[in-house]
Structures are given as structure tokens and as C-alpha cells.
């Protein structure tokens, strides 16, 4: 009820539609406004951030036994889904190509979660992760504990997070449509939008597990 009194998803849709169009990003009217949110707890989001950060090290050629040990020592291993656990049991080079691609793109979700936690203020529709990310999260290569990061992770304003998800949802349609029709634009990047939107969806709708999130538009 607090959220419904505070702000209306319909108004956010209208505001984002106008803003995106003024920036040259076409938005179709029939995309619905988003459902009322039920946010995850900050601790759960921070743990998901750390799980993805650890698994991303596989892309950086870190030995999987070291990653597994880190996850166990930081009491994170129980928060991996079945597919993620399999990543730790298989040589990275032997994983299916799509799994390797998925792990590579985790960095976009990590950047988004860092924004959600208020660690930076630059979440765009078209520019990649900044070098500053390394200083915002624990250094797994140096075995820095996840505990401090998890305990200090605080959600930025929930309305701001919801507005950002709505913006990514609407821009996603434009980016996908451009991709399907072969149009070129530097205003959006489909891959970046998909990965960042997934992290926002995970934050805003706690009923969906990480591997259950739909990215329909």
C-alpha cells in the first residue's frame, strides 16, 4: 500500500515514454505499465551480486576450485541455482558456448546491482561497465570477504529503482525492434539493456528466482 500511495506505475509509464521519445527512443503505447512491485531484501540482492561476481571470475580464467572455495567460505554456495553449481563442476572451456556467453554478461548485472545498492550513479541504456566497478565490489582474487559488502548493501530509493526498470522495459522494445529490422542506433544496446533489466526485475519482483525471470516486452 505504501508504494501505491507514493507513486502510480501508470504515471511512471507516461513520464518515461515522454522522456525516451524526447531522446529519440521510440516507445509504443500498448506496452502496459508495470505491476506493483514487491522488492527483495537488500541482503538477498547483495548475495546474488556476490554469487555472480564469483562466477564471473571463471570468464577471467580463475580456477574453479578457488571460486568454489570462496563461495563456501563466504557462506554463499547455498545461493547458487542448479545450473550455476554445474559451472563449478565443469572446466570453463568445456561449458557450452551459451553458458560461457551468459557468464561473460554477468558483469552487466553486477554493474546494475552496484547501482541499485547506491555504489554509483551511471546506469545507461547504451554504455558498458566502467573500470570503477572493480573498486566497488570485493576483490575475489585477493580473497576479500563478501561479508562487509553484504552488510553495507543498502537499496537506493525504491521509486527510483522502479522508474529505472520501467525505462529499461520500454527501451528494450525499441532495442529489440531495431535489432529485428536491422536499424542502427547508438542510443541503445540490446545486450546491455537485457542484462541490466534482468537485475532490475530481480530486485523489484521477489517472486521470481534469478533463472525464472522473463524479459518479454
JSON list of C-alpha atoms in Angstrom, two decimals:
[
{"chain": "A", "resi": 1, "resn": "UNK", "atom": "CA", "xyz": [0.00, 0.00, 0.00]},
{"chain": "A", "resi": 2, "resn": "UNK", "atom": "CA", "xyz": [2.84, 2.40, 0.78]},
{"chain": "A", "resi": 3, "resn": "UNK", "atom": "CA", "xyz": [4.06, 2.24, -2.79]},
{"chain": "A", "resi": 4, "resn": "UNK", "atom": "CA", "xyz": [0.62, 2.76, -4.30]},
{"chain": "A", "resi": 5, "resn": "UNK", "atom": "CA", "xyz": [0.13, 5.89, -2.23]},
{"chain": "A", "resi": 6, "resn": "UNK", "atom": "CA", "xyz": [3.59, 7.13, -3.08]},
{"chain": "A", "resi": 7, "resn": "UNK", "atom": "CA", "xyz": [3.52, 6.77, -6.85]},
{"chain": "A", "resi": 8, "resn": "UNK", "atom": "CA", "xyz": [1.48, 5.26, -9.69]},
{"chain": "A", "resi": 9, "resn": "UNK", "atom": "CA", "xyz": [3.03, 2.89, -12.25]},
{"chain": "A", "resi": 10, "resn": "UNK", "atom": "CA", "xyz": [0.79, 4.49, -14.94]},
{"chain": "A", "resi": 11, "resn": "UNK", "atom": "CA", "xyz": [2.35, 7.89, -14.26]},
{"chain": "A", "resi": 12, "resn": "UNK", "atom": "CA", "xyz": [5.84, 6.41, -14.41]},
{"chain": "A", "resi": 13, "resn": "UNK", "atom": "CA", "xyz": [4.99, 4.84, -17.77]},
{"chain": "A", "resi": 14, "resn": "UNK", "atom": "CA", "xyz": [3.79, 8.19, -19.14]},
{"chain": "A", "resi": 15, "resn": "UNK", "atom": "CA", "xyz": [6.79, 10.07, -17.81]},
{"chain": "A", "resi": 16, "resn": "UNK", "atom": "CA", "xyz": [9.34, 7.56, -19.14]},
{"chain": "A", "resi": 17, "resn": "UNK", "atom": "CA", "xyz": [7.57, 7.37, -22.51]},
{"chain": "A", "resi": 18, "resn": "UNK", "atom": "CA", "xyz": [7.84, 11.14, -22.93]},
{"chain": "A", "resi": 19, "resn": "UNK", "atom": "CA", "xyz": [11.45, 11.23, -21.77]},
{"chain": "A", "resi": 20, "resn": "UNK", "atom": "CA", "xyz": [12.57, 8.36, -24.01]},
{"chain": "A", "resi": 21, "resn": "UNK", "atom": "CA", "xyz": [10.80, 9.84, -27.05]},
{"chain": "A", "resi": 22, "resn": "UNK", "atom": "CA", "xyz": [12.42, 13.21, -26.43]},
{"chain": "A", "resi": 23, "resn": "UNK", "atom": "CA", "xyz": [15.78, 11.37, -26.57]},
{"chain": "A", "resi": 24, "resn": "UNK", "atom": "CA", "xyz": [14.94, 9.77, -29.90]},
{"chain": "A", "resi": 25, "resn": "UNK", "atom": "CA", "xyz": [13.96, 6.36, -28.50]},
{"chain": "A", "resi": 26, "resn": "UNK", "atom": "CA", "xyz": [10.58, 5.34, -29.88]},
{"chain": "A", "resi": 27, "resn": "UNK", "atom": "CA", "xyz": [8.18, 3.74, -27.39]},
{"chain": "A", "resi": 28, "resn": "UNK", "atom": "CA", "xyz": [4.94, 2.01, -28.33]},
{"chain": "A", "resi": 29, "resn": "UNK", "atom": "CA", "xyz": [1.80, 2.98, -26.43]},
{"chain": "A", "resi": 30, "resn": "UNK", "atom": "CA", "xyz": [0.39, -0.52, -25.98]},
{"chain": "A", "resi": 31, "resn": "UNK", "atom": "CA", "xyz": [3.27, -1.67, -23.75]},
{"chain": "A", "resi": 32, "resn": "UNK", "atom": "CA", "xyz": [1.49, -1.94, -20.37]},
{"chain": "A", "resi": 33, "resn": "UNK", "atom": "CA", "xyz": [2.56, -0.22, -17.20]},
{"chain": "A", "resi": 34, "resn": "UNK", "atom": "CA", "xyz": [4.41, -2.49, -14.79]},
{"chain": "A", "resi": 35, "resn": "UNK", "atom": "CA", "xyz": [2.83, -4.43, -11.93]},
{"chain": "A", "resi": 36, "resn": "UNK", "atom": "CA", "xyz": [3.10, -3.07, -8.42]},
{"chain": "A", "resi": 37, "resn": "UNK", "atom": "CA", "xyz": [6.45, -4.18, -7.03]},
{"chain": "A", "resi": 38, "resn": "UNK", "atom": "CA", "xyz": [7.42, -6.38, -4.14]},
{"chain": "A", "resi": 39, "resn": "UNK", "atom": "CA", "xyz": [11.09, -5.66, -3.54]},
{"chain": "A", "resi": 40, "resn": "UNK", "atom": "CA", "xyz": [13.66, -8.16, -2.43]},
{"chain": "A", "resi": 41, "resn": "UNK", "atom": "CA", "xyz": [15.60, -7.57, 0.77]},
{"chain": "A", "resi": 42, "resn": "UNK", "atom": "CA", "xyz": [18.96, -5.81, 0.27]},
{"chain": "A", "resi": 43, "resn": "UNK", "atom": "CA", "xyz": [20.85, -8.75, 1.77]},
{"chain": "A", "resi": 44, "resn": "UNK", "atom": "CA", "xyz": [19.44, -11.16, -0.81]},
{"chain": "A", "resi": 45, "resn": "UNK", "atom": "CA", "xyz": [20.35, -8.80, -3.66]},
{"chain": "A", "resi": 46, "resn": "UNK", "atom": "CA", "xyz": [23.86, -8.35, -2.27]},
{"chain": "A", "resi": 47, "resn": "UNK", "atom": "CA", "xyz": [24.33, -12.14, -2.05]},
{"chain": "A", "resi": 48, "resn": "UNK", "atom": "CA", "xyz": [23.19, -12.54, -5.67]},
{"chain": "A", "resi": 49, "resn": "UNK", "atom": "CA", "xyz": [25.70, -9.83, -6.64]},
{"chain": "A", "resi": 50, "resn": "UNK", "atom": "CA", "xyz": [28.49, -11.73, -4.93]},
{"chain": "A", "resi": 51, "resn": "UNK", "atom": "CA", "xyz": [27.50, -15.07, -6.48]},
{"chain": "A", "resi": 52, "resn": "UNK", "atom": "CA", "xyz": [27.62, -13.52, -9.96]},
{"chain": "A", "resi": 53, "resn": "UNK", "atom": "CA", "xyz": [30.90, -11.75, -9.14]},
{"chain": "A", "resi": 54, "resn": "UNK", "atom": "CA", "xyz": [32.46, -15.07, -8.09]},
{"chain": "A", "resi": 55, "resn": "UNK", "atom": "CA", "xyz": [31.19, -16.92, -11.15]},
{"chain": "A", "resi": 56, "resn": "UNK", "atom": "CA", "xyz": [32.33, -14.11, -13.46]},
{"chain": "A", "resi": 57, "resn": "UNK", "atom": "CA", "xyz": [35.89, -14.93, -12.35]},
{"chain": "A", "resi": 58, "resn": "UNK", "atom": "CA", "xyz": [35.56, -18.14, -14.39]},
{"chain": "A", "resi": 59, "resn": "UNK", "atom": "CA", "xyz": [35.45, -15.96, -17.51]},
{"chain": "A", "resi": 60, "resn": "UNK", "atom": "CA", "xyz": [38.67, -14.36, -16.25]},
{"chain": "A", "resi": 61, "resn": "UNK", "atom": "CA", "xyz": [40.26, -17.84, -16.16]},
{"chain": "A", "resi": 62, "resn": "UNK", "atom": "CA", "xyz": [40.19, -18.22, -12.36]},
{"chain": "A", "resi": 63, "resn": "UNK", "atom": "CA", "xyz": [40.46, -21.89, -11.24]},
{"chain": "A", "resi": 64, "resn": "UNK", "atom": "CA", "xyz": [37.02, -23.20, -10.39]},
{"chain": "A", "resi": 65, "resn": "UNK", "atom": "CA", "xyz": [38.21, -24.91, -7.21]},
{"chain": "A", "resi": 66, "resn": "UNK", "atom": "CA", "xyz": [39.29, -21.49, -5.88]},
{"chain": "A", "resi": 67, "resn": "UNK", "atom": "CA", "xyz": [35.91, -19.97, -6.80]},
{"chain": "A", "resi": 68, "resn": "UNK", "atom": "CA", "xyz": [34.09, -22.85, -5.15]},
{"chain": "A", "resi": 69, "resn": "UNK", "atom": "CA", "xyz": [36.21, -22.48, -2.01]},
{"chain": "A", "resi": 70, "resn": "UNK", "atom": "CA", "xyz": [35.50, -18.73, -1.91]},
{"chain": "A", "resi": 71, "resn": "UNK", "atom": "CA", "xyz": [31.75, -19.33, -2.20]},
{"chain": "A", "resi": 72, "resn": "UNK", "atom": "CA", "xyz": [31.84, -21.96, 0.55]},
{"chain": "A", "resi": 73, "resn": "UNK", "atom": "CA", "xyz": [33.98, -19.88, 2.92]},
{"chain": "A", "resi": 74, "resn": "UNK", "atom": "CA", "xyz": [31.69, -16.86, 2.45]},
{"chain": "A", "resi": 75, "resn": "UNK", "atom": "CA", "xyz": [28.57, -18.98, 3.01]},
{"chain": "A", "resi": 76, "resn": "UNK", "atom": "CA", "xyz": [27.28, -18.25, -0.49]},
{"chain": "A", "resi": 77, "resn": "UNK", "atom": "CA", "xyz": [27.31, -21.72, -2.04]},
{"chain": "A", "resi": 78, "resn": "UNK", "atom": "CA", "xyz": [23.71, -22.43, -0.99]},
{"chain": "A", "resi": 79, "resn": "UNK", "atom": "CA", "xyz": [22.52, -19.46, -3.05]},
{"chain": "A", "resi": 80, "resn": "UNK", "atom": "CA", "xyz": [23.63, -20.88, -6.39]},
{"chain": "A", "resi": 81, "resn": "UNK", "atom": "CA", "xyz": [20.99, -22.45, -8.61]},
{"chain": "A", "resi": 82, "resn": "UNK", "atom": "CA", "xyz": [21.47, -25.88, -10.16]},
{"chain": "A", "resi": 83, "resn": "UNK", "atom": "CA", "xyz": [22.97, -24.59, -13.39]},
{"chain": "A", "resi": 84, "resn": "UNK", "atom": "CA", "xyz": [25.41, -22.35, -11.53]},
{"chain": "A", "resi": 85, "resn": "UNK", "atom": "CA", "xyz": [26.56, -25.26, -9.39]},
{"chain": "A", "resi": 86, "resn": "UNK", "atom": "CA", "xyz": [27.30, -27.17, -12.58]},
{"chain": "A", "resi": 87, "resn": "UNK", "atom": "CA", "xyz": [29.61, -24.33, -13.70]},
{"chain": "A", "resi": 88, "resn": "UNK", "atom": "CA", "xyz": [31.81, -25.22, -10.74]},
{"chain": "A", "resi": 89, "resn": "UNK", "atom": "CA", "xyz": [31.94, -28.89, -11.69]},
{"chain": "A", "resi": 90, "resn": "UNK", "atom": "CA", "xyz": [32.92, -28.38, -15.34]},
{"chain": "A", "resi": 91, "resn": "UNK", "atom": "CA", "xyz": [36.03, -26.90, -16.92]},
{"chain": "A", "resi": 92, "resn": "UNK", "atom": "CA", "xyz": [35.08, -23.46, -18.22]},
{"chain": "A", "resi": 93, "resn": "UNK", "atom": "CA", "xyz": [36.44, -24.27, -21.69]},
{"chain": "A", "resi": 94, "resn": "UNK", "atom": "CA", "xyz": [34.17, -27.34, -21.80]},
{"chain": "A", "resi": 95, "resn": "UNK", "atom": "CA", "xyz": [30.97, -25.46, -20.93]},
{"chain": "A", "resi": 96, "resn": "UNK", "atom": "CA", "xyz": [28.50, -24.98, -23.79]},
{"chain": "A", "resi": 97, "resn": "UNK", "atom": "CA", "xyz": [29.17, -21.75, -25.66]},
{"chain": "A", "resi": 98, "resn": "UNK", "atom": "CA", "xyz": [25.90, -20.20, -24.48]},
{"chain": "A", "resi": 99, "resn": "UNK", "atom": "CA", "xyz": [26.86, -20.78, -20.84]},
{"chain": "A", "resi": 100, "resn": "UNK", "atom": "CA", "xyz": [30.20, -19.08, -21.43]},
{"chain": "A", "resi": 101, "resn": "UNK", "atom": "CA", "xyz": [28.37, -16.14, -23.03]},
{"chain": "A", "resi": 102, "resn": "UNK", "atom": "CA", "xyz": [25.96, -15.97, -20.07]},
{"chain": "A", "resi": 103, "resn": "UNK", "atom": "CA", "xyz": [28.86, -15.86, -17.60]},
{"chain": "A", "resi": 104, "resn": "UNK", "atom": "CA", "xyz": [30.58, -13.13, -19.62]},
{"chain": "A", "resi": 105, "resn": "UNK", "atom": "CA", "xyz": [27.44, -10.97, -19.43]},
{"chain": "A", "resi": 106, "resn": "UNK", "atom": "CA", "xyz": [27.13, -11.33, -15.64]},
{"chain": "A", "resi": 107, "resn": "UNK", "atom": "CA", "xyz": [29.30, -8.22, -15.40]},
{"chain": "A", "resi": 108, "resn": "UNK", "atom": "CA", "xyz": [26.36, -6.10, -16.62]},
{"chain": "A", "resi": 109, "resn": "UNK", "atom": "CA", "xyz": [24.12, -7.45, -13.86]},
{"chain": "A", "resi": 110, "resn": "UNK", "atom": "CA", "xyz": [26.87, -6.82, -11.29]},
{"chain": "A", "resi": 111, "resn": "UNK", "atom": "CA", "xyz": [27.17, -3.20, -12.50]},
{"chain": "A", "resi": 112, "resn": "UNK", "atom": "CA", "xyz": [23.38, -2.83, -12.23]},
{"chain": "A", "resi": 113, "resn": "UNK", "atom": "CA", "xyz": [23.26, -4.28, -8.72]},
{"chain": "A", "resi": 114, "resn": "UNK", "atom": "CA", "xyz": [26.03, -1.85, -7.75]},
{"chain": "A", "resi": 115, "resn": "UNK", "atom": "CA", "xyz": [23.78, 0.98, -8.99]},
{"chain": "A", "resi": 116, "resn": "UNK", "atom": "CA", "xyz": [20.82, -0.48, -7.09]},
{"chain": "A", "resi": 117, "resn": "UNK", "atom": "CA", "xyz": [22.96, -0.51, -3.95]},
{"chain": "A", "resi": 118, "resn": "UNK", "atom": "CA", "xyz": [23.91, 3.13, -4.46]},
{"chain": "A", "resi": 119, "resn": "UNK", "atom": "CA", "xyz": [27.59, 2.49, -5.23]},
{"chain": "A", "resi": 120, "resn": "UNK", "atom": "CA", "xyz": [27.47, 4.52, -8.48]},
{"chain": "A", "resi": 121, "resn": "UNK", "atom": "CA", "xyz": [25.03, 6.70, -10.40]},
{"chain": "A", "resi": 122, "resn": "UNK", "atom": "CA", "xyz": [25.61, 5.87, -14.05]},
{"chain": "A", "resi": 123, "resn": "UNK", "atom": "CA", "xyz": [23.23, 3.21, -15.34]},
{"chain": "A", "resi": 124, "resn": "UNK", "atom": "CA", "xyz": [22.71, 3.83, -19.03]},
{"chain": "A", "resi": 125, "resn": "UNK", "atom": "CA", "xyz": [20.94, 2.16, -21.93]},
{"chain": "A", "resi": 126, "resn": "UNK", "atom": "CA", "xyz": [23.96, 2.10, -24.21]},
{"chain": "A", "resi": 127, "resn": "UNK", "atom": "CA", "xyz": [27.36, 2.31, -22.48]},
{"chain": "A", "resi": 128, "resn": "UNK", "atom": "CA", "xyz": [29.28, -0.57, -20.94]},
{"chain": "A", "resi": 129, "resn": "UNK", "atom": "CA", "xyz": [30.56, -1.21, -17.45]},
{"chain": "A", "resi": 130, "resn": "UNK", "atom": "CA", "xyz": [33.06, 1.33, -16.14]},
{"chain": "A", "resi": 131, "resn": "UNK", "atom": "CA", "xyz": [36.50, 0.46, -14.79]},
{"chain": "A", "resi": 132, "resn": "UNK", "atom": "CA", "xyz": [35.43, 1.75, -11.38]},
{"chain": "A", "resi": 133, "resn": "UNK", "atom": "CA", "xyz": [33.40, -1.43, -10.81]},
{"chain": "A", "resi": 134, "resn": "UNK", "atom": "CA", "xyz": [36.49, -3.27, -9.56]},
{"chain": "A", "resi": 135, "resn": "UNK", "atom": "CA", "xyz": [36.79, -0.83, -6.65]},
{"chain": "A", "resi": 136, "resn": "UNK", "atom": "CA", "xyz": [33.10, -1.14, -5.71]},
{"chain": "A", "resi": 137, "resn": "UNK", "atom": "CA", "xyz": [32.99, -4.89, -5.02]},
{"chain": "A", "resi": 138, "resn": "UNK", "atom": "CA", "xyz": [35.18, -7.31, -3.05]},
{"chain": "A", "resi": 139, "resn": "UNK", "atom": "CA", "xyz": [38.33, -8.48, -4.83]},
{"chain": "A", "resi": 140, "resn": "UNK", "atom": "CA", "xyz": [37.93, -12.24, -5.06]},
{"chain": "A", "resi": 141, "resn": "UNK", "atom": "CA", "xyz": [41.47, -12.74, -6.37]},
{"chain": "A", "resi": 142, "resn": "UNK", "atom": "CA", "xyz": [42.69, -11.26, -3.06]},
{"chain": "A", "resi": 143, "resn": "UNK", "atom": "CA", "xyz": [40.11, -13.30, -1.14]},
{"chain": "A", "resi": 144, "resn": "UNK", "atom": "CA", "xyz": [38.37, -10.19, 0.22]},
{"chain": "A", "resi": 145, "resn": "UNK", "atom": "CA", "xyz": [35.39, -11.21, 2.34]},
{"chain": "A", "resi": 146, "resn": "UNK", "atom": "CA", "xyz": [31.87, -10.77, 0.98]},
{"chain": "A", "resi": 147, "resn": "UNK", "atom": "CA", "xyz": [30.51, -10.08, 4.46]},
{"chain": "A", "resi": 148, "resn": "UNK", "atom": "CA", "xyz": [31.28, -6.35, 4.57]},
{"chain": "A", "resi": 149, "resn": "UNK", "atom": "CA", "xyz": [29.79, -5.76, 1.11]},
{"chain": "A", "resi": 150, "resn": "UNK", "atom": "CA", "xyz": [26.61, -7.68, 2.01]},
{"chain": "A", "resi": 151, "resn": "UNK", "atom": "CA", "xyz": [26.14, -5.91, 5.34]},
{"chain": "A", "resi": 152, "resn": "UNK", "atom": "CA", "xyz": [26.71, -2.47, 3.80]},
{"chain": "A", "resi": 153, "resn": "UNK", "atom": "CA", "xyz": [24.49, -3.01, 0.76]},
{"chain": "A", "resi": 154, "resn": "UNK", "atom": "CA", "xyz": [21.51, -0.64, 1.02]},
{"chain": "A", "resi": 155, "resn": "UNK", "atom": "CA", "xyz": [18.82, -0.14, -1.60]},
{"chain": "A", "resi": 156, "resn": "UNK", "atom": "CA", "xyz": [18.63, 3.27, -3.18]},
{"chain": "A", "resi": 157, "resn": "UNK", "atom": "CA", "xyz": [15.16, 4.88, -3.27]},
{"chain": "A", "resi": 158, "resn": "UNK", "atom": "CA", "xyz": [12.63, 2.24, -4.33]},
{"chain": "A", "resi": 159, "resn": "UNK", "atom": "CA", "xyz": [10.74, 4.65, -6.56]},
{"chain": "A", "resi": 160, "resn": "UNK", "atom": "CA", "xyz": [13.98, 5.42, -8.41]},
{"chain": "A", "resi": 161, "resn": "UNK", "atom": "CA", "xyz": [14.66, 1.70, -8.92]},
{"chain": "A", "resi": 162, "resn": "UNK", "atom": "CA", "xyz": [11.12, 1.11, -10.18]},
{"chain": "A", "resi": 163, "resn": "UNK", "atom": "CA", "xyz": [11.37, 4.07, -12.57]},
{"chain": "A", "resi": 164, "resn": "UNK", "atom": "CA", "xyz": [14.66, 2.72, -13.91]},
{"chain": "A", "resi": 165, "resn": "UNK", "atom": "CA", "xyz": [13.16, -0.74, -14.51]},
{"chain": "A", "resi": 166, "resn": "UNK", "atom": "CA", "xyz": [10.21, 0.84, -16.33]},
{"chain": "A", "resi": 167, "resn": "UNK", "atom": "CA", "xyz": [12.61, 2.83, -18.52]},
{"chain": "A", "resi": 168, "resn": "UNK", "atom": "CA", "xyz": [14.64, -0.27, -19.40]},
{"chain": "A", "resi": 169, "resn": "UNK", "atom": "CA", "xyz": [11.44, -2.22, -20.11]},
{"chain": "A", "resi": 170, "resn": "UNK", "atom": "CA", "xyz": [10.27, 0.40, -22.62]},
{"chain": "A", "resi": 171, "resn": "UNK", "atom": "CA", "xyz": [13.69, 0.90, -24.22]},
{"chain": "A", "resi": 172, "resn": "UNK", "atom": "CA", "xyz": [14.03, -2.89, -24.55]},
{"chain": "A", "resi": 173, "resn": "UNK", "atom": "CA", "xyz": [11.22, -2.95, -27.11]},
{"chain": "A", "resi": 174, "resn": "UNK", "atom": "CA", "xyz": [12.95, -0.23, -29.18]},
{"chain": "A", "resi": 175, "resn": "UNK", "atom": "CA", "xyz": [16.31, -2.01, -28.99]},
{"chain": "A", "resi": 176, "resn": "UNK", "atom": "CA", "xyz": [14.83, -5.38, -29.96]},
{"chain": "A", "resi": 177, "resn": "UNK", "atom": "CA", "xyz": [12.80, -3.87, -32.80]},
{"chain": "A", "resi": 178, "resn": "UNK", "atom": "CA", "xyz": [15.91, -2.17, -34.18]},
{"chain": "A", "resi": 179, "resn": "UNK", "atom": "CA", "xyz": [17.74, -5.46, -33.98]},
{"chain": "A", "resi": 180, "resn": "UNK", "atom": "CA", "xyz": [14.99, -7.32, -35.85]},
{"chain": "A", "resi": 181, "resn": "UNK", "atom": "CA", "xyz": [14.72, -4.68, -38.58]},
{"chain": "A", "resi": 182, "resn": "UNK", "atom": "CA", "xyz": [18.46, -4.12, -38.96]},
{"chain": "A", "resi": 183, "resn": "UNK", "atom": "CA", "xyz": [18.35, -0.47, -37.92]},
{"chain": "A", "resi": 184, "resn": "UNK", "atom": "CA", "xyz": [21.48, 1.00, -36.36]},
{"chain": "A", "resi": 185, "resn": "UNK", "atom": "CA", "xyz": [21.44, 3.38, -33.41]},
{"chain": "A", "resi": 186, "resn": "UNK", "atom": "CA", "xyz": [23.91, 4.31, -30.70]},
{"chain": "A", "resi": 187, "resn": "UNK", "atom": "CA", "xyz": [21.13, 5.28, -28.28]},
{"chain": "A", "resi": 188, "resn": "UNK", "atom": "CA", "xyz": [20.54, 1.73, -27.07]},
{"chain": "A", "resi": 189, "resn": "UNK", "atom": "CA", "xyz": [22.44, -1.56, -26.83]},
{"chain": "A", "resi": 190, "resn": "UNK", "atom": "CA", "xyz": [20.19, -4.62, -26.77]},
{"chain": "A", "resi": 191, "resn": "UNK", "atom": "CA", "xyz": [22.59, -6.89, -24.85]},
{"chain": "A", "resi": 192, "resn": "UNK", "atom": "CA", "xyz": [23.31, -4.25, -22.21]},
{"chain": "A", "resi": 193, "resn": "UNK", "atom": "CA", "xyz": [19.61, -3.50, -21.78]},
{"chain": "A", "resi": 194, "resn": "UNK", "atom": "CA", "xyz": [18.67, -7.18, -21.40]},
{"chain": "A", "resi": 195, "resn": "UNK", "atom": "CA", "xyz": [21.29, -7.94, -18.76]},
{"chain": "A", "resi": 196, "resn": "UNK", "atom": "CA", "xyz": [20.65, -4.78, -16.76]},
{"chain": "A", "resi": 197, "resn": "UNK", "atom": "CA", "xyz": [16.90, -5.18, -16.95]},
{"chain": "A", "resi": 198, "resn": "UNK", "atom": "CA", "xyz": [17.21, -8.71, -15.57]},
{"chain": "A", "resi": 199, "resn": "UNK", "atom": "CA", "xyz": [18.97, -7.40, -12.44]},
{"chain": "A", "resi": 200, "resn": "UNK", "atom": "CA", "xyz": [16.31, -4.70, -12.03]},
{"chain": "A", "resi": 201, "resn": "UNK", "atom": "CA", "xyz": [13.49, -7.26, -12.43]},
{"chain": "A", "resi": 202, "resn": "UNK", "atom": "CA", "xyz": [15.15, -9.50, -9.83]},
{"chain": "A", "resi": 203, "resn": "UNK", "atom": "CA", "xyz": [15.26, -6.59, -7.39]},
{"chain": "A", "resi": 204, "resn": "UNK", "atom": "CA", "xyz": [11.72, -5.34, -7.93]},
{"chain": "A", "resi": 205, "resn": "UNK", "atom": "CA", "xyz": [9.81, -8.65, -8.09]},
{"chain": "A", "resi": 206, "resn": "UNK", "atom": "CA", "xyz": [10.90, -11.05, -5.41]},
{"chain": "A", "resi": 207, "resn": "UNK", "atom": "CA", "xyz": [8.57, -13.87, -6.50]},
{"chain": "A", "resi": 208, "resn": "UNK", "atom": "CA", "xyz": [10.89, -14.74, -9.42]},
{"chain": "A", "resi": 209, "resn": "UNK", "atom": "CA", "xyz": [14.16, -16.59, -8.94]},
{"chain": "A", "resi": 210, "resn": "UNK", "atom": "CA", "xyz": [17.16, -15.46, -10.98]},
{"chain": "A", "resi": 211, "resn": "UNK", "atom": "CA", "xyz": [16.76, -18.22, -13.56]},
{"chain": "A", "resi": 212, "resn": "UNK", "atom": "CA", "xyz": [12.97, -17.68, -13.88]},
{"chain": "A", "resi": 213, "resn": "UNK", "atom": "CA", "xyz": [12.95, -14.02, -14.92]},
{"chain": "A", "resi": 214, "resn": "UNK", "atom": "CA", "xyz": [11.14, -13.34, -18.20]},
{"chain": "A", "resi": 215, "resn": "UNK", "atom": "CA", "xyz": [12.37, -10.48, -20.37]},
{"chain": "A", "resi": 216, "resn": "UNK", "atom": "CA", "xyz": [9.25, -10.09, -22.52]},
{"chain": "A", "resi": 217, "resn": "UNK", "atom": "CA", "xyz": [8.33, -6.74, -23.99]}
]
